[in-house]
Tab-separated table of C-alpha atoms in Angstrom:
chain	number	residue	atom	x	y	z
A	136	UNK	CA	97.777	84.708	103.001
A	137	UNK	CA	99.264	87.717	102.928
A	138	UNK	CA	102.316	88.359	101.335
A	139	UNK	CA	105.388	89.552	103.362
A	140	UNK	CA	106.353	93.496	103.208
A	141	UNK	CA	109.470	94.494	101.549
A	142	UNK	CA	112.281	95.593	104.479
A	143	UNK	CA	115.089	98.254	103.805
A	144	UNK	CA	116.888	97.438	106.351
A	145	UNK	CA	119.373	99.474	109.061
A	146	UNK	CA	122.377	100.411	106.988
A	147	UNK	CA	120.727	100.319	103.423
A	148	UNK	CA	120.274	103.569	101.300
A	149	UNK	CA	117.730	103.329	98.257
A	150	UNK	CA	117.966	106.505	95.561
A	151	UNK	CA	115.417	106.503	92.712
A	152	UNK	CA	111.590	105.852	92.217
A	153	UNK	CA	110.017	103.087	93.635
A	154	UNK	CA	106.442	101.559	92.659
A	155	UNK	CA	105.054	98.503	93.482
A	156	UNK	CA	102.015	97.209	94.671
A	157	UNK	CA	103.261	95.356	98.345
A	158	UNK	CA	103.818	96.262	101.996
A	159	UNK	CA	107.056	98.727	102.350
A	160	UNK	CA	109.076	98.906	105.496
A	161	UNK	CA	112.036	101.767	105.786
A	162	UNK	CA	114.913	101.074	108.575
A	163	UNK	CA	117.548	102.394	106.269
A	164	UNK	CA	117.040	105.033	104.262
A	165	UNK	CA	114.937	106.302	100.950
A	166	UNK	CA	115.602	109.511	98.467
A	167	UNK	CA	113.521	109.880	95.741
A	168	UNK	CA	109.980	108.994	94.954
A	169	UNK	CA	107.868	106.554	96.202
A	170	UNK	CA	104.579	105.367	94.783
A	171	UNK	CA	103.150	101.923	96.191
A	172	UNK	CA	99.402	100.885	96.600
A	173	UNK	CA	100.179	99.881	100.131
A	174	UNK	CA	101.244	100.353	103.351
A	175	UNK	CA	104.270	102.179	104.054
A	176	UNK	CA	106.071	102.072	107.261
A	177	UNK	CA	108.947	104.396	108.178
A	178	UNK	CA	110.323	102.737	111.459
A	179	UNK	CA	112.119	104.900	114.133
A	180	UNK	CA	115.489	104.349	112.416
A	181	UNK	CA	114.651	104.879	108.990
A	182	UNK	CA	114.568	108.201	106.643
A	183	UNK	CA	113.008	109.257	103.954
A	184	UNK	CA	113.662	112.098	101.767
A	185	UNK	CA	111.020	112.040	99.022
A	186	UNK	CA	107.366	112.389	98.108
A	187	UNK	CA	105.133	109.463	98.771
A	188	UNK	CA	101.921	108.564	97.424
A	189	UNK	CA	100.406	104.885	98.992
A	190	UNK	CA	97.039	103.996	100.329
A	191	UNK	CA	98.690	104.209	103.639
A	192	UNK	CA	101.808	106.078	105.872
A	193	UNK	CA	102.958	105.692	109.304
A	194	UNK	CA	106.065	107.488	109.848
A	195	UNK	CA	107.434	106.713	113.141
A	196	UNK	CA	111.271	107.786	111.886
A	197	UNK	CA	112.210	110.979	109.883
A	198	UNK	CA	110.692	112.142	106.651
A	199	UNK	CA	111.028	114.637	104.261
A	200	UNK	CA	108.979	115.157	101.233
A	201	UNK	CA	104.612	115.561	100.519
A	202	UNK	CA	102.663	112.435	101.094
A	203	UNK	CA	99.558	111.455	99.716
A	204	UNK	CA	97.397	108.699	100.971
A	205	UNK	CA	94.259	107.326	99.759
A	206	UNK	CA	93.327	106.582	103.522
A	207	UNK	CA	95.193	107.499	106.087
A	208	UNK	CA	98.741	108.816	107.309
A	209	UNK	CA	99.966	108.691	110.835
A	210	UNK	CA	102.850	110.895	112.670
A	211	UNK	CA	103.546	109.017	115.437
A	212	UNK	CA	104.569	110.638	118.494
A	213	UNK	CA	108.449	110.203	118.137
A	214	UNK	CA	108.681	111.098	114.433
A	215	UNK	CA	109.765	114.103	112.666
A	216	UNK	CA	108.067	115.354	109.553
A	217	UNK	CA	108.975	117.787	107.362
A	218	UNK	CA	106.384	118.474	103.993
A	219	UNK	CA	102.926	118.482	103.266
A	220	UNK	CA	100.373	116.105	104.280
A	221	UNK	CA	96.951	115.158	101.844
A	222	UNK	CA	94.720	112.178	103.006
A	223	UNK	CA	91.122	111.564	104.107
A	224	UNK	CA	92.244	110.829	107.749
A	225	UNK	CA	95.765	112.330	109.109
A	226	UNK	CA	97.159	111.227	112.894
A	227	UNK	CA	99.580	113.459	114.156
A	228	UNK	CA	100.160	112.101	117.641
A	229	UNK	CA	101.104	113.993	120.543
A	230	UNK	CA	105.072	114.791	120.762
A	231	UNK	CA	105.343	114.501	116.720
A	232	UNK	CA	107.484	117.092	114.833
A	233	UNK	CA	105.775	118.815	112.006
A	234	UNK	CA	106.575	121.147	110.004
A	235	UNK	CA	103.855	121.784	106.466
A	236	UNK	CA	100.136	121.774	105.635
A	237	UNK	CA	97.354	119.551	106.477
A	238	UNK	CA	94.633	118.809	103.826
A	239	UNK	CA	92.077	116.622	104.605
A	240	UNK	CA	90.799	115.125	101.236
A	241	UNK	CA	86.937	115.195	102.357
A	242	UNK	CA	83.841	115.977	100.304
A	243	UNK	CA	82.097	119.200	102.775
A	244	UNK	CA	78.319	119.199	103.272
A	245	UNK	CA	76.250	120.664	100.648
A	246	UNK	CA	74.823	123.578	103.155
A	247	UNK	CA	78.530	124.776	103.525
């Protein structure tokens, strides 16, 4: 069974690093740096001003800051995004507000 993500709620503000291993979901709000072997979800409410590193981002809210995921980081089509992005397979959908560089963390054919 899986164990339950971690919630900062509506109304909460977290400053400092946080590291972990579990799920991470941001309605309130984050400043610092975040490093979890997860999945990270920034929910329409929430905000997050620091860099991330996880195994995986959706940011549906507002962030600021570089994230790096080991698999995959999604804009979603009402979020705003502000910093660079670095993962093997980046989402920005259409409607999302970006502002930084894209680098998709892929090994390039030998013939290149």
């Amino acid at each position: 069974m899986a164990e339950p993500a971690c919630v900062i709620s509506h109304g909460i503000q977290v400053r400092g690093n946080l590291s972990g291993s579990g799920d991470l979901v941001v309605e309130g709000r984050i400043e610092g740096h975040v490093a979890l072997s997860a999945l990270i979800t920034v929910e329409q409410n929430g905000t997050v001003v620091a860099d991330i590193e996880t195994r995986e981002l959706a940011v549906h809210g507002n962030m600021t800051g570089n994230a790096d995921a080991s698999e995959r980081i999604l804009v979603s089509s009402d979020a705003t995004f502000v910093g660079d992005l670095k993962a093997p397979r980046i989402v920005l959908e259409d409607g999302a507000k970006f502002r930084g560089n894209i680098e998709m963390d892929v090994p390039l054919p030998a013939d290149i």
